[in-house]
């Protein structure tokens, strides 16, 4: 749902982005900032209503039991600590869930075929943005409003990417690892580790690669409500990473496992138990502090109730904002993007906006009801005329493809209704093809009865 191109670098905030109390600037969570020495932070837009800010004001922090006022530096430290405490409380209340993982592939149809035929995923939706020369495909094991899914990105004309050494693998829980491995072999897939117990344990696993070289760990664990269950990323400082994801992202440290024989330690983090939720697997290899990220893997998307507060919290705990919080042009979904201390990117998406976007893009089917041959009402078979150009249009296919309307559908275009969908959405056959249009964009085409 988010185009995965390099985002702008951090932006120095203007003074209008801060409140002032007692001569000391305060941020959304109440962190005091000396007006003489503002830190370089990517901050909130000054257009955000100031009534949204909350937290302890610096003027309160400057008050003491007596009449002495502490030095400004001490007040700033106290304010920052109070702001972090406020942020932690809010993060714990925020409704967060891992939504999807985004990465680039060189042949979209080839990858979709592998994931659906070998890994048992379903193609949930597609959208094509020809003006910006890329296409997205969403695949997974259940609806996006309740499951963690994959978002593939194909950039026109790019057929190969460097996966690098930092990205590890995705995890998929399956009923029978050995059978899944045999199916993948039969389909021409690549198996890099045969089915068998994990070293030092009893869980049966295997490793396979998709056509682009992304690794998948198959884990014998069934039944499970979340088959797409892991994203493994390598980090250079495990304690630092755990601290960041706990405080800035509100994740829970589910477990750690140290393997001194093979010189690595893992930490499993997420928003719920591993057997019921997708989790992040952070891996630290002894003595390795830096990795090559390549240009294939992009980011994870996480839902939040407030992207503005999320961005502020990420900054308070050492993250770097790469896209200031706010709505995306055209679709108005509010997001913010950030980097963790190891440079891994995450996009936070407004929960309500995300559900609205799914409602707009997700396929829907309603039985076709026969209509009278002639009526001024909108019915199956009725001729229509477009009265307003929609910003985006969606193909009327079993897996609809959303694209920006760059003059394809415009006022005055005529067509005919071929079927009706829920919530006043209609499949309309136009000269350029059949598209799903909301009823507000067209009206019944009325003929002059006097004409022969």
Coordinates of C-alpha atoms in Angstrom, one line a residue:
X1 CA 0.0 0.0 0.0
X2 CA 3.1 2.3 0.3
X3 CA 5.4 2.8 -2.5
X4 CA 8.9 1.6 -1.5
X5 CA 11.2 4.3 -2.8
X6 CA 13.9 6.0 -0.8
X7 CA 12.3 8.6 1.5
X8 CA 13.5 12.1 2.1
X9 CA 16.1 12.6 4.7
X10 CA 15.3 14.0 8.2
X11 CA 14.0 17.5 8.1
X12 CA 15.0 20.2 10.6
X13 CA 11.9 21.4 12.5
X14 CA 10.7 24.9 12.4
X15 CA 10.0 26.7 15.7
X16 CA 6.3 26.6 14.8
X17 CA 6.5 22.8 15.4
X18 CA 7.0 23.3 19.1
X19 CA 5.0 24.7 22.0
X20 CA 6.7 27.2 24.4
X21 CA 6.1 27.3 28.1
X22 CA 8.2 29.3 30.5
X23 CA 10.7 30.0 27.7
X24 CA 11.4 26.3 27.0
X25 CA 10.0 24.5 23.9
X26 CA 8.1 21.3 24.5
X27 CA 7.2 18.5 22.1
X28 CA 4.1 16.4 21.7
X29 CA 5.0 14.2 24.7
X30 CA 6.3 17.1 26.7
X31 CA 10.0 16.9 26.1
X32 CA 11.6 20.3 26.8
X33 CA 14.0 21.7 24.2
X34 CA 16.2 24.7 24.8
X35 CA 15.2 27.4 22.3
X36 CA 18.9 28.3 22.0
X37 CA 20.0 24.8 20.9
X38 CA 17.4 22.8 19.0
X39 CA 18.4 19.2 18.2
X40 CA 18.3 18.0 14.6
X41 CA 15.0 16.1 14.5
X42 CA 12.6 15.2 11.8
X43 CA 9.5 16.6 13.5
X44 CA 5.8 17.1 13.1
X45 CA 4.3 19.5 10.6
X46 CA 3.3 22.9 12.1
X47 CA -0.1 22.4 10.6
X48 CA -1.0 19.8 13.2
X49 CA -3.5 21.3 15.6
X50 CA -1.8 22.3 18.8
X51 CA -4.7 20.9 20.8
X52 CA -3.4 17.5 19.9
X53 CA -0.2 17.9 22.0
X54 CA -0.1 16.4 25.4
X55 CA 2.3 15.6 28.2
X56 CA 3.9 17.5 31.1
X57 CA 4.7 21.2 30.3
X58 CA 8.1 22.5 31.0
X59 CA 6.6 25.2 33.2
X60 CA 5.4 22.5 35.6
X61 CA 8.8 20.7 35.5
X62 CA 10.5 23.9 36.4
X63 CA 8.5 24.2 39.7
X64 CA 10.1 22.8 42.8
X65 CA 9.1 22.4 46.4
X66 CA 10.9 25.7 47.1
X67 CA 11.5 28.7 45.1
X68 CA 14.7 27.7 43.4
X69 CA 14.6 27.0 39.7
X70 CA 17.0 24.4 38.4
X71 CA 19.3 25.1 35.5
X72 CA 17.8 24.8 32.0
X73 CA 19.9 21.7 31.2
X74 CA 18.5 19.9 34.2
X75 CA 15.0 20.9 33.3
X76 CA 15.5 19.6 29.8
X77 CA 16.7 16.3 31.1
X78 CA 13.8 16.0 33.5
X79 CA 11.4 17.0 30.7
X80 CA 12.8 14.4 28.3
X81 CA 12.5 11.7 31.0
X82 CA 8.9 12.6 31.7
X83 CA 8.1 12.7 28.0
X84 CA 9.6 9.2 27.5
X85 CA 7.5 7.9 30.4
X86 CA 4.4 9.5 28.8
X87 CA 5.3 8.0 25.5
X88 CA 5.8 4.5 27.0
X89 CA 2.3 4.7 28.6
X90 CA 0.7 5.7 25.3
X91 CA 2.6 3.0 23.2
X92 CA 1.3 0.4 25.6
X93 CA -2.3 1.5 24.9
X94 CA -1.9 1.9 21.2
X95 CA -3.5 -0.8 19.1
X96 CA -0.6 -2.1 17.0
X97 CA -0.4 -5.0 14.7
X98 CA 2.1 -6.1 12.0
X99 CA 0.2 -5.5 8.7
X100 CA 2.5 -6.6 5.9
X101 CA 6.1 -6.9 4.8
X102 CA 7.3 -5.3 1.6
X103 CA 10.0 -6.3 -0.8
X104 CA 10.9 -6.1 -4.5
X105 CA 10.8 -8.8 -7.1
X106 CA 12.0 -9.0 -10.7
X107 CA 9.1 -10.9 -12.2
X108 CA 5.7 -10.4 -10.5
X109 CA 3.8 -13.2 -12.3
X110 CA 6.6 -15.7 -11.7
X111 CA 6.6 -14.9 -7.9
X112 CA 2.8 -15.0 -7.6
X113 CA 2.8 -18.4 -9.3
X114 CA 5.5 -19.8 -6.8
X115 CA 3.7 -18.4 -3.7
X116 CA 0.3 -19.6 -4.7
X117 CA 1.3 -23.1 -6.1
X118 CA 4.2 -24.0 -3.8
X119 CA 3.5 -22.1 -0.6
X120 CA -0.3 -22.2 -0.6
X121 CA -0.8 -18.4 -0.4
X122 CA -3.8 -16.6 -2.0
X123 CA -3.5 -13.5 -4.3
X124 CA -5.5 -11.0 -2.3
X125 CA -5.3 -7.9 -4.6
X126 CA -3.1 -6.0 -7.1
X127 CA -2.7 -2.4 -8.0
X128 CA -0.8 -0.9 -10.9
X129 CA 0.6 2.7 -10.9
X130 CA 1.7 3.2 -14.5
X131 CA 2.5 6.9 -13.9
X132 CA 5.2 5.9 -11.4
X133 CA 6.1 2.6 -13.2
X134 CA 5.4 0.0 -10.5
X135 CA 2.9 -2.7 -9.6
X136 CA 2.0 -4.1 -6.2
X137 CA 0.6 -7.6 -5.4
X138 CA -0.6 -8.6 -1.9
X139 CA -0.5 -12.3 -1.0
X140 CA -1.2 -14.2 2.2
X141 CA -3.2 -16.8 4.0
X142 CA -6.2 -14.7 5.0
X143 CA -7.8 -11.2 4.8
X144 CA -5.5 -8.3 5.3
X145 CA -7.7 -6.8 8.1
X146 CA -6.8 -9.7 10.3
X147 CA -3.6 -11.4 8.9
X148 CA 0.0 -10.5 8.2
X149 CA 0.6 -10.6 4.5
X150 CA 3.3 -10.0 1.8
X151 CA 3.3 -6.9 -0.4
X152 CA 5.4 -7.6 -3.5
X153 CA 6.6 -4.6 -5.6
X154 CA 7.6 -4.9 -9.2
X155 CA 9.3 -1.8 -10.7
X156 CA 8.9 -1.6 -14.4
X157 CA 12.0 -2.9 -16.2
X158 CA 13.9 -4.0 -13.1
X159 CA 14.4 -7.8 -13.2
X160 CA 17.0 -8.4 -10.4
X161 CA 17.8 -7.1 -6.9
X162 CA 20.6 -7.5 -4.4
X163 CA 19.2 -9.1 -1.2
X164 CA 22.3 -8.4 0.7
X165 CA 23.5 -10.1 3.9
X166 CA 21.4 -8.3 6.5
X167 CA 18.0 -9.8 5.6
X168 CA 17.5 -13.3 6.9
X169 CA 14.3 -15.1 6.0
X170 CA 10.5 -15.2 6.3
X171 CA 8.9 -18.0 8.4
X172 CA 5.8 -20.0 7.3
X173 CA 4.1 -22.5 9.6
X174 CA 2.9 -25.6 7.8
X175 CA 1.2 -28.8 8.7
X176 CA 3.8 -31.1 7.2
X177 CA 7.2 -29.7 6.3
X178 CA 8.4 -32.9 4.4
X179 CA 5.3 -32.9 2.1
X180 CA 5.7 -29.2 1.5
X181 CA 9.4 -29.6 0.6
X182 CA 8.5 -32.4 -1.9
X183 CA 5.8 -30.2 -3.5
X184 CA 8.3 -27.4 -3.9
X185 CA 10.8 -29.7 -5.5
X186 CA 8.1 -31.1 -7.9
X187 CA 7.4 -27.5 -8.9
X188 CA 11.1 -26.8 -9.6
X189 CA 11.7 -24.8 -6.4
X190 CA 15.0 -24.7 -4.6
X191 CA 15.4 -26.4 -1.3
X192 CA 18.5 -25.2 0.7
X193 CA 17.9 -27.3 3.9
X194 CA 16.0 -30.5 3.9
X195 CA 13.2 -31.3 6.4
X196 CA 14.4 -32.3 9.8
X197 CA 14.6 -31.3 13.5
X198 CA 16.2 -28.0 14.3
X199 CA 19.7 -28.3 15.8
X200 CA 19.4 -28.8 19.5
X201 CA 15.6 -29.1 19.4
X202 CA 12.7 -31.2 18.1
X203 CA 10.8 -28.8 15.9
X204 CA 10.9 -29.9 12.2
X205 CA 12.0 -27.2 9.8
X206 CA 13.3 -26.7 6.3
X207 CA 14.6 -23.8 4.2
X208 CA 13.6 -23.0 0.6
X209 CA 14.2 -20.1 -1.8
X210 CA 11.8 -18.3 -4.0
X211 CA 12.7 -17.4 -7.6
X212 CA 14.3 -14.1 -6.5
X213 CA 16.4 -15.8 -3.8
X214 CA 14.4 -14.8 -0.7
X215 CA 14.7 -17.5 1.9
X216 CA 11.7 -19.1 3.6
X217 CA 11.9 -21.2 6.8
X218 CA 9.1 -23.8 6.8
X219 CA 8.1 -24.6 10.4
X220 CA 6.0 -27.6 11.3
X221 CA 3.4 -26.0 13.5
X222 CA -0.3 -26.6 12.9
X223 CA -3.0 -25.5 13.2
X224 CA -2.1 -21.8 13.5
X225 CA -4.2 -18.7 12.9
X226 CA -1.1 -16.9 11.3
X227 CA 0.8 -19.1 8.9
X228 CA 3.0 -16.2 7.7
X229 CA 4.6 -16.0 11.1
X230 CA 8.2 -14.6 11.1
X231 CA 10.5 -12.0 9.5
X232 CA 14.1 -12.5 10.4
X233 CA 16.5 -9.5 10.3
X234 CA 20.1 -9.3 11.5
X235 CA 21.3 -6.6 13.9
X236 CA 24.6 -5.4 15.1
X237 CA 23.7 -4.8 18.8
X238 CA 21.0 -7.1 20.1
X239 CA 20.5 -5.3 23.5
X240 CA 20.1 -2.0 21.7
X241 CA 17.7 -3.4 19.2
X242 CA 15.5 -5.1 21.9
X243 CA 15.4 -1.9 23.9
X244 CA 14.4 0.1 20.8
X245 CA 11.6 -2.2 19.7
X246 CA 10.2 -2.5 23.2
X247 CA 10.1 1.2 23.9
X248 CA 9.6 2.8 20.5
X249 CA 7.5 0.1 18.9
X250 CA 5.8 -1.3 21.9
X251 CA 6.7 -4.9 21.1
X252 CA 7.1 -7.6 23.7
X253 CA 10.3 -9.6 24.1
X254 CA 8.8 -13.1 23.8
X255 CA 12.0 -15.1 24.2
X256 CA 15.7 -15.2 23.5
X257 CA 17.9 -18.1 22.5
X258 CA 21.7 -18.2 22.6
X259 CA 23.6 -20.7 20.5
X260 CA 27.3 -20.4 21.4
X261 CA 28.2 -23.4 19.3
X262 CA 27.2 -21.5 16.1
X263 CA 28.0 -18.1 17.6
X264 CA 24.7 -16.4 17.3
X265 CA 21.8 -15.2 19.5
X266 CA 18.2 -14.6 18.5
X267 CA 15.4 -12.5 20.1
X268 CA 11.7 -13.0 19.2
X269 CA 9.6 -9.9 19.5
X270 CA 6.0 -9.1 18.6
X271 CA 2.6 -8.0 19.7
X272 CA 1.4 -11.4 21.0
X273 CA 2.4 -15.1 21.3
X274 CA 4.4 -16.7 18.5
X275 CA 1.8 -19.4 17.8
X276 CA -0.9 -16.8 17.2
X277 CA 0.9 -13.7 15.7
X278 CA 3.5 -12.8 13.2
X279 CA 6.8 -11.9 15.0
X280 CA 10.1 -10.2 14.4
X281 CA 13.1 -12.4 14.8
X282 CA 16.3 -10.4 15.5
X283 CA 19.5 -12.2 15.0
X284 CA 22.9 -11.2 16.4
X285 CA 26.0 -13.0 15.0
X286 CA 28.9 -12.8 17.5
X287 CA 31.3 -10.0 16.6
X288 CA 29.4 -8.8 13.5
X289 CA 28.1 -5.2 13.8
X290 CA 27.4 -4.2 10.2
X291 CA 25.7 -5.8 7.2
X292 CA 25.0 -5.1 3.6
X293 CA 21.3 -4.4 3.2
X294 CA 21.1 -4.6 -0.6
X295 CA 18.1 -3.2 -2.4
X296 CA 15.5 -6.0 -2.3
X297 CA 14.0 -6.0 1.1
X298 CA 12.1 -2.8 1.9
X299 CA 10.1 -2.6 5.2
X300 CA 7.5 -3.8 7.5
X301 CA 4.2 -1.9 8.0
X302 CA 2.6 -1.7 11.4
X303 CA -0.8 -0.3 12.3
X304 CA -1.2 2.5 14.9
X305 CA -4.0 4.7 16.2
X306 CA -2.0 7.9 15.8
X307 CA 0.9 8.3 13.4
X308 CA 1.8 11.7 14.9
X309 CA 2.3 10.4 18.4
X310 CA 4.1 7.3 17.0
X311 CA 6.6 9.5 15.2
X312 CA 7.3 11.5 18.3
X313 CA 7.8 8.4 20.4
X314 CA 10.2 6.8 17.8
X315 CA 12.3 10.0 18.0
X316 CA 12.3 10.0 21.8
X317 CA 13.8 6.5 21.8
X318 CA 16.5 7.0 19.2
X319 CA 14.8 6.3 15.9
X320 CA 15.1 8.4 12.8
X321 CA 12.0 9.7 11.0
X322 CA 12.4 9.4 7.2
X323 CA 8.9 10.5 6.4
X324 CA 7.0 13.0 8.5
X325 CA 3.6 11.8 9.7
X326 CA 0.7 12.8 7.5
X327 CA -1.6 11.7 4.7
X328 CA -0.4 10.2 1.4
X329 CA -1.2 12.3 -1.7
X330 CA -4.3 11.0 -3.5
X331 CA -5.5 8.4 -1.0
X332 CA -5.2 10.3 2.2
X333 CA -4.0 7.3 4.3
X334 CA -1.9 8.8 7.1
X335 CA 1.5 7.2 7.5
X336 CA 5.0 7.9 9.0
X337 CA 8.2 6.1 8.2
X338 CA 11.3 5.5 10.4
X339 CA 14.6 3.7 10.7
X340 CA 15.7 1.7 13.7
X341 CA 19.3 2.0 15.1
X342 CA 20.4 -0.7 12.5
X343 CA 18.8 1.2 9.6
X344 CA 15.8 -1.2 9.2
X345 CA 12.8 0.7 7.9
X346 CA 9.3 0.5 9.2
X347 CA 6.1 2.3 8.1
X348 CA 3.4 3.0 10.6
X349 CA -0.1 3.2 9.1
X350 CA -3.2 4.8 10.6
X351 CA -5.5 1.9 11.6
X352 CA -8.8 3.5 10.5
X353 CA -7.3 4.8 7.2
X354 CA -5.9 1.3 6.5
X355 CA -9.3 -0.3 6.8
X356 CA -10.9 2.3 4.6
X357 CA -8.2 1.6 2.0
X358 CA -8.9 -2.1 2.1
X359 CA -12.6 -1.4 1.7
X360 CA -11.9 0.6 -1.4
X361 CA -9.5 -1.9 -3.0
X362 CA -10.8 -5.3 -1.8
X363 CA -12.8 -7.4 -4.3
X364 CA -16.5 -7.9 -3.5
X365 CA -19.2 -9.9 -5.2
X366 CA -23.0 -9.6 -5.1
X367 CA -25.5 -11.7 -7.0
X368 CA -26.6 -10.0 -10.3
X369 CA -30.3 -9.0 -10.1
X370 CA -32.1 -8.8 -13.4
X371 CA -33.3 -5.3 -14.2
X372 CA -36.2 -3.9 -16.3
X373 CA -35.2 -3.0 -19.8
X374 CA -35.8 0.7 -19.4
X375 CA -35.5 2.8 -16.3
X376 CA -34.1 6.1 -15.1
X377 CA -32.7 4.3 -12.0
X378 CA -29.2 2.7 -12.0
X379 CA -29.7 -0.9 -12.9
X380 CA -28.0 -3.8 -14.7
X381 CA -27.8 -2.9 -18.3
X382 CA -28.5 0.8 -17.8
X383 CA -26.5 3.2 -20.0
X384 CA -24.6 5.8 -17.9
X385 CA -22.5 8.9 -18.3
X386 CA -19.6 9.9 -16.1
X387 CA -20.1 13.2 -14.3
X388 CA -17.0 13.4 -12.2
X389 CA -13.5 11.8 -12.7
X390 CA -12.5 9.6 -9.8
X391 CA -9.0 9.9 -8.5
X392 CA -8.4 6.2 -8.6
X393 CA -10.0 3.4 -10.7
X394 CA -10.2 -0.3 -10.1
X395 CA -10.5 -3.0 -12.8
X396 CA -13.5 -5.3 -12.4
X397 CA -11.6 -8.6 -12.2
X398 CA -11.6 -11.5 -9.8
X399 CA -8.5 -9.8 -8.3
X400 CA -9.1 -6.1 -8.9
X401 CA -6.1 -3.9 -9.8
X402 CA -6.1 -0.4 -8.5
X403 CA -4.5 2.4 -10.5
X404 CA -4.4 6.2 -10.5
X405 CA -6.9 7.7 -12.9
X406 CA -4.7 9.8 -15.2
X407 CA -7.4 10.8 -17.7
X408 CA -8.6 7.3 -18.5
X409 CA -12.0 7.9 -17.1
X410 CA -13.3 11.5 -17.5
X411 CA -16.6 13.4 -17.4
X412 CA -18.7 12.8 -20.5
X413 CA -17.6 9.2 -21.0
X414 CA -20.5 6.9 -21.6
X415 CA -20.8 3.2 -20.8
X416 CA -23.2 0.5 -19.5
X417 CA -23.6 -1.1 -16.1
X418 CA -22.8 -4.9 -16.1
X419 CA -23.2 -5.7 -12.4
X420 CA -23.7 -4.2 -9.0
X421 CA -21.4 -4.5 -6.0
X422 CA -22.1 -3.6 -2.3
X423 CA -22.3 0.0 -1.1
X424 CA -23.3 1.7 -4.3
X425 CA -20.3 0.4 -6.3
X426 CA -21.0 -0.7 -9.9
X427 CA -19.1 -2.6 -12.6
X428 CA -19.3 -0.3 -15.6
X429 CA -18.2 -1.2 -19.1
X430 CA -16.5 1.8 -20.8
X431 CA -14.7 2.1 -24.0
X432 CA -11.4 1.5 -22.3
X433 CA -12.6 -1.6 -20.3
X434 CA -14.7 -2.6 -17.4
X435 CA -14.1 -0.7 -14.1
X436 CA -15.6 -0.6 -10.6
X437 CA -17.0 2.9 -10.0
X438 CA -18.8 4.4 -7.1
X439 CA -22.3 5.6 -8.0
X440 CA -21.4 9.2 -7.2
X441 CA -19.2 9.5 -10.2
X442 CA -21.9 8.8 -12.9
X443 CA -25.6 9.0 -13.5
X444 CA -28.1 7.2 -15.7
X445 CA -27.9 8.4 -19.3
X446 CA -31.3 9.7 -20.3
X447 CA -32.5 9.7 -23.9
X448 CA -34.9 12.2 -25.4
X449 CA -38.1 10.2 -25.9
X450 CA -39.0 12.2 -29.0
X451 CA -36.0 10.9 -30.9
X452 CA -36.7 8.1 -33.2

